[in-house]
């Protein structure tokens, strides 16, 4: 077991590191906007003007005309196919203050990407491989169920980089899970979040979802849904909400992705760049105190060892209020032999956990992200996630470059 090293965030002393009983201790620190937050009124005015210029430039580059005032007043809810942006680079997600209040977050439904197990052809005699390329095309026997366990609270100490991803779809408000990930182009100051492709884009049948927002350490003290209704916003969203200002997923998901049947799941990965709804002067990583490295060159499945899956399951018997985790040793799952293999592991988490991280301990004793929750069976006995390989790396590098102007 290992811990993500804690860095002292600005303006407040760090919290004591605590081991997470399930597998990994995710330690983090909170920050407050005190009087030395930096910048005066004139600085803020300049920042606002710059933001407006960037928004106008974005609007000017969209493939069709957008009335920003109409959009902000509810025009975003028009899902006309002719104006539903779907291509990489055509993304528009202006902040709508207080849209994701506690009531609306609580109403968000879970997407439920599922697969009929009859579609899976297991090979009990599939040979083990030392090379990830040799894993392609093989499916190991179905993993035994592993009961999901609640993550220790408060999440600001035991899971700060993990949170909920909220978005609007044609079906209404929806929710997934996501993770703060390290950005080599902004060391110590990342604003990147990893999640599943189906949490940001409808795949072959549609385009980018709207009002994408990330809430790290959601429901910090693990309150019940009933208790949250009366809790202050700061307890539900201890670090506030972060809106996606850019997002990308794999072309494989865009071309093939569906919510049923597993099509596109081999490329079901996305990265968001986010900005705070209420400016703090800090990056997302500085605010939560940690970010997780992605390993795009993980060992073959035979060398992965135990992996911990995290998420906020919202489908029955869960209600989306609490973070859970499962620990298992993954096997291989393949539905497209031309693509990097998927991992599957026993876990009873349901919809809503989609996009949550798969973390393993690397040789240096540090936690690293090797996949995200993608699909599972109707019976919710296992979860599968894509191996993060060349195309996933390209998504990550593209979003990082767009975010940092490189």
mmCIF file of C-alpha atoms in Angstrom:
data_model
loop_
_atom_site.group_PDB
_atom_site.id
_atom_site.type_symbol
_atom_site.label_atom_id
_atom_site.label_comp_id
_atom_site.label_asym_id
_atom_site.label_seq_id
_atom_site.Cartn_x
_atom_site.Cartn_y
_atom_site.Cartn_z
ATOM 1 C CA UNK A 1 0.000 0.000 0.000
ATOM 2 C CA UNK A 2 1.115 3.565 -0.578
ATOM 3 C CA UNK A 3 0.106 7.130 -0.036
ATOM 4 C CA UNK A 4 -0.042 10.000 -2.474
ATOM 5 C CA UNK A 5 2.568 12.380 -1.071
ATOM 6 C CA UNK A 6 0.943 15.417 0.504
ATOM 7 C CA UNK A 7 2.093 18.856 -0.537
ATOM 8 C CA UNK A 8 1.492 21.827 1.732
ATOM 9 C CA UNK A 9 -1.022 24.069 0.003
ATOM 10 C CA UNK A 10 -0.827 27.835 0.329
ATOM 11 C CA UNK A 11 -2.230 29.646 3.356
ATOM 12 C CA UNK A 12 -3.179 26.705 5.520
ATOM 13 C CA UNK A 13 -1.158 23.985 7.198
ATOM 14 C CA UNK A 14 -1.603 20.494 5.797
ATOM 15 C CA UNK A 15 -3.836 17.864 7.335
ATOM 16 C CA UNK A 16 -2.214 14.823 8.871
ATOM 17 C CA UNK A 17 -1.734 11.902 6.505
ATOM 18 C CA UNK A 18 -4.038 8.989 7.237
ATOM 19 C CA UNK A 19 -3.960 5.513 5.718
ATOM 20 C CA UNK A 20 -7.013 4.427 3.751
ATOM 21 C CA UNK A 21 -7.978 0.979 4.996
ATOM 22 C CA UNK A 22 -9.173 -0.256 1.607
ATOM 23 C CA UNK A 23 -5.950 0.310 -0.309
ATOM 24 C CA UNK A 24 -4.596 3.808 -0.796
ATOM 25 C CA UNK A 25 -4.430 6.871 1.421
ATOM 26 C CA UNK A 26 -5.167 9.961 -0.632
ATOM 27 C CA UNK A 27 -4.057 12.905 1.478
ATOM 28 C CA UNK A 28 -4.820 16.502 0.697
ATOM 29 C CA UNK A 29 -5.167 19.960 2.187
ATOM 30 C CA UNK A 30 -7.832 22.597 1.895
ATOM 31 C CA UNK A 31 -7.169 26.244 1.175
ATOM 32 C CA UNK A 32 -9.050 29.361 2.130
ATOM 33 C CA UNK A 33 -9.357 32.664 0.313
ATOM 34 C CA UNK A 34 -7.902 34.897 3.009
ATOM 35 C CA UNK A 35 -6.625 38.449 2.756
ATOM 36 C CA UNK A 36 -3.305 37.515 1.136
ATOM 37 C CA UNK A 37 -4.929 35.791 -1.822
ATOM 38 C CA UNK A 38 -3.068 38.157 -4.103
ATOM 39 C CA UNK A 39 -4.120 40.746 -6.652
ATOM 40 C CA UNK A 40 -6.072 43.947 -6.215
ATOM 41 C CA UNK A 41 -9.292 45.178 -7.794
ATOM 42 C CA UNK A 42 -7.525 46.367 -10.916
ATOM 43 C CA UNK A 43 -5.840 42.988 -11.361
ATOM 44 C CA UNK A 44 -9.208 41.237 -11.089
ATOM 45 C CA UNK A 45 -10.735 43.610 -13.630
ATOM 46 C CA UNK A 46 -7.966 42.815 -16.078
ATOM 47 C CA UNK A 47 -8.510 39.098 -15.541
ATOM 48 C CA UNK A 48 -12.239 39.455 -16.189
ATOM 49 C CA UNK A 49 -11.603 41.394 -19.398
ATOM 50 C CA UNK A 50 -9.150 38.764 -20.576
ATOM 51 C CA UNK A 51 -11.707 36.034 -19.823
ATOM 52 C CA UNK A 52 -14.365 37.860 -21.836
ATOM 53 C CA UNK A 53 -11.958 38.204 -24.770
ATOM 54 C CA UNK A 54 -11.191 34.486 -24.646
ATOM 55 C CA UNK A 55 -14.887 33.612 -24.535
ATOM 56 C CA UNK A 56 -15.609 35.827 -27.552
ATOM 57 C CA UNK A 57 -12.701 34.271 -29.448
ATOM 58 C CA UNK A 58 -14.076 30.814 -28.654
ATOM 59 C CA UNK A 59 -17.548 31.803 -29.873
ATOM 60 C CA UNK A 60 -16.081 33.252 -33.074
ATOM 61 C CA UNK A 61 -14.330 29.947 -33.809
ATOM 62 C CA UNK A 62 -17.396 27.718 -33.363
ATOM 63 C CA UNK A 63 -18.856 26.057 -36.485
ATOM 64 C CA UNK A 64 -22.113 28.030 -36.154
ATOM 65 C CA UNK A 65 -23.365 31.226 -34.538
ATOM 66 C CA UNK A 66 -24.093 31.134 -30.796
ATOM 67 C CA UNK A 67 -26.149 33.744 -28.954
ATOM 68 C CA UNK A 68 -24.370 33.738 -25.602
ATOM 69 C CA UNK A 69 -27.174 35.576 -23.800
ATOM 70 C CA UNK A 70 -29.798 33.137 -25.041
ATOM 71 C CA UNK A 71 -27.526 30.214 -24.140
ATOM 72 C CA UNK A 72 -27.084 31.449 -20.578
ATOM 73 C CA UNK A 73 -30.844 31.940 -20.211
ATOM 74 C CA UNK A 74 -31.554 28.299 -21.042
ATOM 75 C CA UNK A 75 -30.773 28.047 -24.730
ATOM 76 C CA UNK A 76 -28.215 25.372 -23.876
ATOM 77 C CA UNK A 77 -31.178 22.998 -23.376
ATOM 78 C CA UNK A 78 -31.903 23.017 -27.122
ATOM 79 C CA UNK A 79 -30.469 19.718 -28.342
ATOM 80 C CA UNK A 80 -31.109 20.333 -32.045
ATOM 81 C CA UNK A 81 -28.933 17.854 -33.931
ATOM 82 C CA UNK A 82 -27.837 20.551 -36.373
ATOM 83 C CA UNK A 83 -26.240 22.604 -33.605
ATOM 84 C CA UNK A 84 -25.076 19.843 -31.240
ATOM 85 C CA UNK A 85 -21.294 20.140 -31.379
ATOM 86 C CA UNK A 86 -19.563 16.772 -31.604
ATOM 87 C CA UNK A 87 -16.108 17.176 -33.158
ATOM 88 C CA UNK A 88 -12.870 17.450 -31.192
ATOM 89 C CA UNK A 89 -12.124 21.136 -30.662
ATOM 90 C CA UNK A 90 -15.761 22.281 -30.982
ATOM 91 C CA UNK A 91 -16.525 22.662 -27.302
ATOM 92 C CA UNK A 92 -18.480 25.438 -25.587
ATOM 93 C CA UNK A 93 -19.243 25.385 -21.855
ATOM 94 C CA UNK A 94 -19.633 28.878 -20.324
ATOM 95 C CA UNK A 95 -20.070 29.044 -16.562
ATOM 96 C CA UNK A 96 -23.672 29.524 -15.451
ATOM 97 C CA UNK A 97 -23.458 30.670 -11.849
ATOM 98 C CA UNK A 98 -25.261 28.465 -9.322
ATOM 99 C CA UNK A 99 -26.691 26.119 -11.972
ATOM 100 C CA UNK A 100 -25.318 23.149 -10.046
ATOM 101 C CA UNK A 101 -26.860 23.919 -6.673
ATOM 102 C CA UNK A 102 -27.440 21.174 -4.109
ATOM 103 C CA UNK A 103 -30.907 20.352 -5.370
ATOM 104 C CA UNK A 104 -29.819 19.961 -8.973
ATOM 105 C CA UNK A 105 -26.750 17.927 -8.048
ATOM 106 C CA UNK A 106 -29.014 15.644 -6.014
ATOM 107 C CA UNK A 107 -31.403 15.219 -8.937
ATOM 108 C CA UNK A 108 -28.696 14.176 -11.404
ATOM 109 C CA UNK A 109 -29.177 10.647 -12.742
ATOM 110 C CA UNK A 110 -26.455 8.128 -13.436
ATOM 111 C CA UNK A 111 -25.628 7.054 -16.990
ATOM 112 C CA UNK A 112 -25.740 3.286 -17.145
ATOM 113 C CA UNK A 113 -23.431 1.911 -19.832
ATOM 114 C CA UNK A 114 -24.035 -1.814 -19.664
ATOM 115 C CA UNK A 115 -23.241 -4.901 -21.632
ATOM 116 C CA UNK A 116 -25.017 -8.193 -22.089
ATOM 117 C CA UNK A 117 -22.625 -10.815 -20.775
ATOM 118 C CA UNK A 118 -23.711 -13.032 -23.666
ATOM 119 C CA UNK A 119 -21.628 -10.753 -25.894
ATOM 120 C CA UNK A 120 -18.435 -11.725 -24.054
ATOM 121 C CA UNK A 121 -16.476 -14.772 -25.148
ATOM 122 C CA UNK A 122 -14.266 -15.927 -22.307
ATOM 123 C CA UNK A 123 -11.171 -18.018 -22.925
ATOM 124 C CA UNK A 124 -10.235 -20.038 -19.811
ATOM 125 C CA UNK A 125 -7.025 -21.113 -21.527
ATOM 126 C CA UNK A 126 -5.874 -17.690 -22.679
ATOM 127 C CA UNK A 127 -2.083 -17.559 -22.333
ATOM 128 C CA UNK A 128 -0.535 -15.043 -19.979
ATOM 129 C CA UNK A 129 1.545 -12.330 -21.624
ATOM 130 C CA UNK A 130 4.449 -10.146 -20.550
ATOM 131 C CA UNK A 131 3.844 -7.588 -23.301
ATOM 132 C CA UNK A 132 0.694 -5.421 -23.321
ATOM 133 C CA UNK A 133 0.492 -5.792 -27.082
ATOM 134 C CA UNK A 134 0.184 -9.540 -26.622
ATOM 135 C CA UNK A 135 -2.830 -9.007 -24.316
ATOM 136 C CA UNK A 136 -4.939 -7.773 -27.235
ATOM 137 C CA UNK A 137 -7.795 -9.995 -28.284
ATOM 138 C CA UNK A 138 -7.871 -12.143 -25.123
ATOM 139 C CA UNK A 139 -10.623 -12.370 -22.518
ATOM 140 C CA UNK A 140 -9.946 -14.086 -19.212
ATOM 141 C CA UNK A 141 -12.663 -15.788 -17.134
ATOM 142 C CA UNK A 142 -15.176 -13.422 -15.530
ATOM 143 C CA UNK A 143 -13.953 -12.024 -12.201
ATOM 144 C CA UNK A 144 -15.751 -12.977 -9.003
ATOM 145 C CA UNK A 145 -17.823 -10.170 -7.440
ATOM 146 C CA UNK A 146 -16.064 -7.902 -4.940
ATOM 147 C CA UNK A 147 -18.268 -5.979 -2.535
ATOM 148 C CA UNK A 148 -17.707 -2.218 -2.733
ATOM 149 C CA UNK A 149 -16.787 -0.610 0.595
ATOM 150 C CA UNK A 150 -17.346 3.009 1.654
ATOM 151 C CA UNK A 151 -14.237 5.197 1.624
ATOM 152 C CA UNK A 152 -13.205 6.659 4.954
ATOM 153 C CA UNK A 153 -14.252 10.246 5.611
ATOM 154 C CA UNK A 154 -13.531 13.105 5.457
ATOM 155 C CA UNK A 155 -12.759 12.821 1.769
ATOM 156 C CA UNK A 156 -10.563 15.917 1.971
ATOM 157 C CA UNK A 157 -8.120 13.629 3.807
ATOM 158 C CA UNK A 158 -8.808 10.258 2.180
ATOM 159 C CA UNK A 159 -9.914 10.984 -1.381
ATOM 160 C CA UNK A 160 -9.606 14.691 -2.174
ATOM 161 C CA UNK A 161 -8.622 14.269 -5.857
ATOM 162 C CA UNK A 162 -11.723 12.126 -6.510
ATOM 163 C CA UNK A 163 -15.105 13.720 -7.034
ATOM 164 C CA UNK A 164 -18.261 13.905 -9.095
ATOM 165 C CA UNK A 165 -18.652 15.034 -12.698
ATOM 166 C CA UNK A 166 -21.999 16.694 -13.409
ATOM 167 C CA UNK A 167 -23.366 17.393 -16.879
ATOM 168 C CA UNK A 168 -26.542 17.950 -18.839
ATOM 169 C CA UNK A 169 -27.657 15.543 -21.561
ATOM 170 C CA UNK A 170 -30.832 15.403 -23.671
ATOM 171 C CA UNK A 171 -32.217 13.113 -20.942
ATOM 172 C CA UNK A 172 -31.591 15.699 -18.209
ATOM 173 C CA UNK A 173 -28.928 16.284 -15.516
ATOM 174 C CA UNK A 174 -26.482 13.394 -15.164
ATOM 175 C CA UNK A 175 -23.581 12.433 -12.910
ATOM 176 C CA UNK A 176 -20.323 10.470 -13.180
ATOM 177 C CA UNK A 177 -17.049 10.349 -11.221
ATOM 178 C CA UNK A 178 -13.642 11.843 -11.994
ATOM 179 C CA UNK A 179 -10.123 12.427 -10.677
ATOM 180 C CA UNK A 180 -7.626 15.294 -10.511
ATOM 181 C CA UNK A 181 -4.606 14.236 -12.583
ATOM 182 C CA UNK A 182 -1.096 15.658 -12.725
ATOM 183 C CA UNK A 183 -0.175 17.893 -15.668
ATOM 184 C CA UNK A 184 3.521 17.845 -16.670
ATOM 185 C CA UNK A 185 3.029 21.211 -18.390
ATOM 186 C CA UNK A 186 1.879 22.727 -15.090
ATOM 187 C CA UNK A 187 3.747 20.863 -12.335
ATOM 188 C CA UNK A 188 2.035 21.305 -9.006
ATOM 189 C CA UNK A 189 -0.674 23.443 -10.617
ATOM 190 C CA UNK A 190 -2.793 21.031 -12.639
ATOM 191 C CA UNK A 191 -6.334 21.878 -13.692
ATOM 192 C CA UNK A 192 -6.949 18.542 -15.415
ATOM 193 C CA UNK A 193 -9.572 15.917 -14.565
ATOM 194 C CA UNK A 194 -9.764 12.366 -15.951
ATOM 195 C CA UNK A 195 -13.119 10.683 -16.477
ATOM 196 C CA UNK A 196 -14.865 8.383 -18.966
ATOM 197 C CA UNK A 197 -15.607 9.406 -22.546
ATOM 198 C CA UNK A 198 -19.301 8.612 -22.093
ATOM 199 C CA UNK A 199 -19.412 11.212 -19.285
ATOM 200 C CA UNK A 200 -18.529 14.062 -21.665
ATOM 201 C CA UNK A 201 -19.693 12.931 -25.136
ATOM 202 C CA UNK A 202 -22.666 10.903 -26.378
ATOM 203 C CA UNK A 203 -20.529 8.919 -28.813
ATOM 204 C CA UNK A 204 -21.727 7.869 -32.250
ATOM 205 C CA UNK A 205 -25.257 9.104 -31.592
ATOM 206 C CA UNK A 206 -24.572 12.661 -30.489
ATOM 207 C CA UNK A 207 -22.073 15.258 -29.328
ATOM 208 C CA UNK A 208 -20.548 16.977 -26.328
ATOM 209 C CA UNK A 209 -22.614 17.153 -23.178
ATOM 210 C CA UNK A 210 -23.187 20.562 -21.637
ATOM 211 C CA UNK A 211 -22.652 22.358 -18.336
ATOM 212 C CA UNK A 212 -19.820 19.959 -17.496
ATOM 213 C CA UNK A 213 -18.650 20.556 -13.946
ATOM 214 C CA UNK A 214 -16.417 18.760 -11.425
ATOM 215 C CA UNK A 215 -16.900 18.751 -7.635
ATOM 216 C CA UNK A 216 -13.879 17.224 -5.843
ATOM 217 C CA UNK A 217 -14.399 15.467 -2.483
ATOM 218 C CA UNK A 218 -18.163 15.646 -2.991
ATOM 219 C CA UNK A 219 -20.125 15.221 0.268
ATOM 220 C CA UNK A 220 -16.961 15.457 2.321
ATOM 221 C CA UNK A 221 -18.280 13.754 5.464
ATOM 222 C CA UNK A 222 -20.262 11.010 3.756
ATOM 223 C CA UNK A 223 -23.689 12.272 4.794
ATOM 224 C CA UNK A 224 -26.795 10.407 3.737
ATOM 225 C CA UNK A 225 -28.862 11.869 0.913
ATOM 226 C CA UNK A 226 -31.401 13.082 3.476
ATOM 227 C CA UNK A 227 -28.724 14.735 5.624
ATOM 228 C CA UNK A 228 -27.184 16.443 2.601
ATOM 229 C CA UNK A 229 -30.470 18.168 1.829
ATOM 230 C CA UNK A 230 -30.056 20.226 5.012
ATOM 231 C CA UNK A 231 -26.258 20.550 4.925
ATOM 232 C CA UNK A 232 -24.485 23.783 3.924
ATOM 233 C CA UNK A 233 -23.138 23.912 0.363
ATOM 234 C CA UNK A 234 -19.558 24.004 1.684
ATOM 235 C CA UNK A 235 -20.009 20.537 3.166
ATOM 236 C CA UNK A 236 -21.346 19.105 -0.089
ATOM 237 C CA UNK A 237 -18.722 20.866 -2.209
ATOM 238 C CA UNK A 238 -15.787 21.598 0.134
ATOM 239 C CA UNK A 239 -13.610 22.915 -2.697
ATOM 240 C CA UNK A 240 -16.440 24.384 -4.749
ATOM 241 C CA UNK A 241 -17.367 23.548 -8.352
ATOM 242 C CA UNK A 242 -15.024 23.592 -11.350
ATOM 243 C CA UNK A 243 -16.374 24.051 -14.857
ATOM 244 C CA UNK A 244 -14.798 22.448 -17.912
ATOM 245 C CA UNK A 245 -13.380 25.061 -20.261
ATOM 246 C CA UNK A 246 -11.988 22.410 -22.600
ATOM 247 C CA UNK A 247 -12.483 18.674 -22.954
ATOM 248 C CA UNK A 248 -11.486 15.901 -25.306
ATOM 249 C CA UNK A 249 -12.038 12.181 -25.699
ATOM 250 C CA UNK A 250 -10.810 9.551 -28.109
ATOM 251 C CA UNK A 251 -11.910 9.553 -31.734
ATOM 252 C CA UNK A 252 -12.660 5.867 -31.199
ATOM 253 C CA UNK A 253 -15.331 6.769 -28.621
ATOM 254 C CA UNK A 254 -16.780 9.540 -30.796
ATOM 255 C CA UNK A 255 -17.048 7.217 -33.794
ATOM 256 C CA UNK A 256 -18.215 4.058 -32.024
ATOM 257 C CA UNK A 257 -19.483 4.828 -28.536
ATOM 258 C CA UNK A 258 -22.904 3.669 -27.354
ATOM 259 C CA UNK A 259 -24.519 3.443 -23.932
ATOM 260 C CA UNK A 260 -25.511 -0.188 -24.411
ATOM 261 C CA UNK A 261 -23.582 -3.125 -25.790
ATOM 262 C CA UNK A 262 -20.055 -1.991 -25.022
ATOM 263 C CA UNK A 263 -19.306 -0.425 -28.407
ATOM 264 C CA UNK A 264 -16.566 2.168 -28.081
ATOM 265 C CA UNK A 265 -15.636 1.084 -24.554
ATOM 266 C CA UNK A 266 -12.016 0.407 -25.541
ATOM 267 C CA UNK A 267 -11.675 4.181 -26.040
ATOM 268 C CA UNK A 268 -13.928 5.299 -23.179
ATOM 269 C CA UNK A 269 -11.570 7.892 -21.696
ATOM 270 C CA UNK A 270 -11.655 11.692 -21.495
ATOM 271 C CA UNK A 271 -9.744 14.595 -19.982
ATOM 272 C CA UNK A 272 -11.238 17.926 -18.930
ATOM 273 C CA UNK A 273 -9.467 21.198 -18.236
ATOM 274 C CA UNK A 274 -11.398 23.079 -15.555
ATOM 275 C CA UNK A 275 -11.708 26.534 -14.006
ATOM 276 C CA UNK A 276 -13.344 27.393 -10.655
ATOM 277 C CA UNK A 277 -16.869 28.768 -10.654
ATOM 278 C CA UNK A 278 -15.680 31.132 -7.915
ATOM 279 C CA UNK A 279 -12.117 32.238 -8.562
ATOM 280 C CA UNK A 280 -9.710 31.309 -5.768
ATOM 281 C CA UNK A 281 -6.422 32.268 -7.386
ATOM 282 C CA UNK A 282 -5.348 28.634 -7.023
ATOM 283 C CA UNK A 283 -5.184 25.764 -9.457
ATOM 284 C CA UNK A 284 -7.368 22.719 -8.843
ATOM 285 C CA UNK A 285 -4.332 20.719 -7.733
ATOM 286 C CA UNK A 286 -3.282 23.429 -5.274
ATOM 287 C CA UNK A 287 -6.809 23.603 -3.939
ATOM 288 C CA UNK A 288 -7.231 19.885 -3.239
ATOM 289 C CA UNK A 289 -3.562 19.343 -2.386
ATOM 290 C CA UNK A 290 -2.845 16.405 -4.711
ATOM 291 C CA UNK A 291 -3.028 15.159 -8.289
ATOM 292 C CA UNK A 292 -2.506 11.635 -9.567
ATOM 293 C CA UNK A 293 -0.070 10.656 -12.316
ATOM 294 C CA UNK A 294 -1.400 8.642 -15.252
ATOM 295 C CA UNK A 295 0.646 5.691 -16.459
ATOM 296 C CA UNK A 296 0.203 5.342 -20.223
ATOM 297 C CA UNK A 297 2.747 2.532 -20.295
ATOM 298 C CA UNK A 298 1.411 0.198 -17.604
ATOM 299 C CA UNK A 299 2.607 -3.411 -17.497
ATOM 300 C CA UNK A 300 0.781 -6.243 -19.173
ATOM 301 C CA UNK A 301 -2.261 -7.374 -17.210
ATOM 302 C CA UNK A 302 -0.243 -10.211 -15.689
ATOM 303 C CA UNK A 303 2.005 -7.630 -14.001
ATOM 304 C CA UNK A 304 -0.579 -5.114 -12.793
ATOM 305 C CA UNK A 305 -1.177 -6.622 -9.361
ATOM 306 C CA UNK A 306 -3.994 -5.316 -7.172
ATOM 307 C CA UNK A 307 -5.893 -2.294 -8.418
ATOM 308 C CA UNK A 308 -8.328 -0.109 -6.446
ATOM 309 C CA UNK A 309 -11.441 1.184 -8.197
ATOM 310 C CA UNK A 310 -13.141 4.318 -6.852
ATOM 311 C CA UNK A 311 -16.409 6.078 -7.601
ATOM 312 C CA UNK A 312 -19.749 7.434 -6.432
ATOM 313 C CA UNK A 313 -22.246 4.690 -7.420
ATOM 314 C CA UNK A 314 -25.767 6.053 -7.790
ATOM 315 C CA UNK A 315 -27.731 3.134 -9.217
ATOM 316 C CA UNK A 316 -29.556 0.865 -6.772
ATOM 317 C CA UNK A 317 -28.741 -0.206 -4.109
ATOM 318 C CA UNK A 318 -26.589 2.953 -3.846
ATOM 319 C CA UNK A 319 -27.833 6.535 -3.975
ATOM 320 C CA UNK A 320 -24.776 8.481 -5.153
ATOM 321 C CA UNK A 321 -24.143 10.183 -1.815
ATOM 322 C CA UNK A 322 -21.049 8.251 -0.736
ATOM 323 C CA UNK A 323 -17.690 7.354 -2.304
ATOM 324 C CA UNK A 324 -16.935 3.625 -2.535
ATOM 325 C CA UNK A 325 -13.979 1.485 -3.592
ATOM 326 C CA UNK A 326 -13.190 -2.096 -4.597
ATOM 327 C CA UNK A 327 -9.840 -3.901 -4.628
ATOM 328 C CA UNK A 328 -9.163 -6.726 -7.073
ATOM 329 C CA UNK A 329 -6.542 -8.122 -9.442
ATOM 330 C CA UNK A 330 -7.791 -7.370 -12.972
ATOM 331 C CA UNK A 331 -8.105 -9.770 -15.861
ATOM 332 C CA UNK A 332 -8.346 -9.096 -19.584
ATOM 333 C CA UNK A 333 -11.494 -8.236 -21.533
ATOM 334 C CA UNK A 334 -11.496 -7.760 -25.294
ATOM 335 C CA UNK A 335 -14.350 -6.798 -27.599
ATOM 336 C CA UNK A 336 -12.114 -5.391 -30.351
ATOM 337 C CA UNK A 337 -8.835 -7.182 -30.936
ATOM 338 C CA UNK A 338 -7.471 -4.189 -32.866
ATOM 339 C CA UNK A 339 -7.548 -2.068 -29.700
ATOM 340 C CA UNK A 340 -5.580 -2.210 -26.442
ATOM 341 C CA UNK A 341 -7.195 -4.703 -24.085
ATOM 342 C CA UNK A 342 -9.672 -3.619 -21.423
ATOM 343 C CA UNK A 343 -9.270 -4.556 -17.778
ATOM 344 C CA UNK A 344 -12.099 -6.134 -15.806
ATOM 345 C CA UNK A 345 -12.275 -6.590 -12.059
ATOM 346 C CA UNK A 346 -14.824 -7.719 -9.512
ATOM 347 C CA UNK A 347 -16.783 -4.753 -8.123
ATOM 348 C CA UNK A 348 -20.417 -4.169 -7.178
ATOM 349 C CA UNK A 349 -20.422 -0.423 -7.879
ATOM 350 C CA UNK A 350 -23.188 0.737 -10.220
ATOM 351 C CA UNK A 351 -23.851 3.648 -12.602
ATOM 352 C CA UNK A 352 -22.553 6.967 -11.297
ATOM 353 C CA UNK A 353 -19.159 5.389 -10.601
ATOM 354 C CA UNK A 354 -18.388 5.743 -14.330
ATOM 355 C CA UNK A 355 -15.186 7.695 -14.871
ATOM 356 C CA UNK A 356 -13.842 6.926 -11.401
ATOM 357 C CA UNK A 357 -10.148 5.996 -11.243
ATOM 358 C CA UNK A 358 -8.385 2.647 -11.244
ATOM 359 C CA UNK A 359 -5.310 3.167 -9.063
ATOM 360 C CA UNK A 360 -2.363 0.861 -8.553
ATOM 361 C CA UNK A 361 0.880 1.202 -6.593
ATOM 362 C CA UNK A 362 3.885 1.490 -8.894
ATOM 363 C CA UNK A 363 7.428 0.328 -8.260
ATOM 364 C CA UNK A 364 8.234 3.629 -6.530
ATOM 365 C CA UNK A 365 5.432 3.015 -4.033
ATOM 366 C CA UNK A 366 3.235 5.788 -5.471
ATOM 367 C CA UNK A 367 -0.353 5.650 -6.656
ATOM 368 C CA UNK A 368 -0.889 5.923 -10.399
ATOM 369 C CA UNK A 369 -4.005 5.908 -12.568
ATOM 370 C CA UNK A 370 -4.163 3.098 -15.134
ATOM 371 C CA UNK A 371 -7.840 3.184 -16.180
ATOM 372 C CA UNK A 372 -11.300 4.588 -15.445
ATOM 373 C CA UNK A 373 -14.625 2.862 -14.817
ATOM 374 C CA UNK A 374 -16.376 2.316 -18.143
ATOM 375 C CA UNK A 375 -18.878 -0.559 -18.384
ATOM 376 C CA UNK A 376 -20.372 -3.353 -16.306
ATOM 377 C CA UNK A 377 -23.082 -6.013 -16.530
ATOM 378 C CA UNK A 378 -26.711 -5.483 -15.616
ATOM 379 C CA UNK A 379 -26.108 -7.502 -12.435
ATOM 380 C CA UNK A 380 -23.318 -5.102 -11.288
ATOM 381 C CA UNK A 381 -20.844 -7.821 -10.316
ATOM 382 C CA UNK A 382 -17.804 -6.411 -12.142
ATOM 383 C CA UNK A 383 -16.517 -3.269 -13.821
ATOM 384 C CA UNK A 384 -14.289 -2.834 -16.856
ATOM 385 C CA UNK A 385 -12.078 0.015 -17.969
ATOM 386 C CA UNK A 386 -9.840 0.689 -20.984
ATOM 387 C CA UNK A 387 -6.087 0.275 -20.953
ATOM 388 C CA UNK A 388 -4.705 3.799 -21.373
ATOM 389 C CA UNK A 389 -2.403 3.581 -24.359
ATOM 390 C CA UNK A 390 -1.397 5.720 -27.337
ATOM 391 C CA UNK A 391 -4.774 7.300 -28.157
ATOM 392 C CA UNK A 392 -5.498 8.040 -24.494
ATOM 393 C CA UNK A 393 -2.074 9.680 -24.186
ATOM 394 C CA UNK A 394 -2.845 11.818 -27.232
ATOM 395 C CA UNK A 395 -6.092 12.992 -25.612
ATOM 396 C CA UNK A 396 -4.221 13.906 -22.429
ATOM 397 C CA UNK A 397 -1.420 15.732 -24.253
ATOM 398 C CA UNK A 398 -3.902 17.584 -26.470
ATOM 399 C CA UNK A 399 -5.920 18.912 -23.511
ATOM 400 C CA UNK A 400 -2.759 19.824 -21.595
ATOM 401 C CA UNK A 401 -1.417 21.736 -24.601
ATOM 402 C CA UNK A 402 -4.702 23.574 -25.131
ATOM 403 C CA UNK A 403 -4.846 24.446 -21.435
ATOM 404 C CA UNK A 404 -1.293 25.719 -21.172
ATOM 405 C CA UNK A 405 -1.064 27.392 -24.573
ATOM 406 C CA UNK A 406 1.744 25.134 -25.755
#
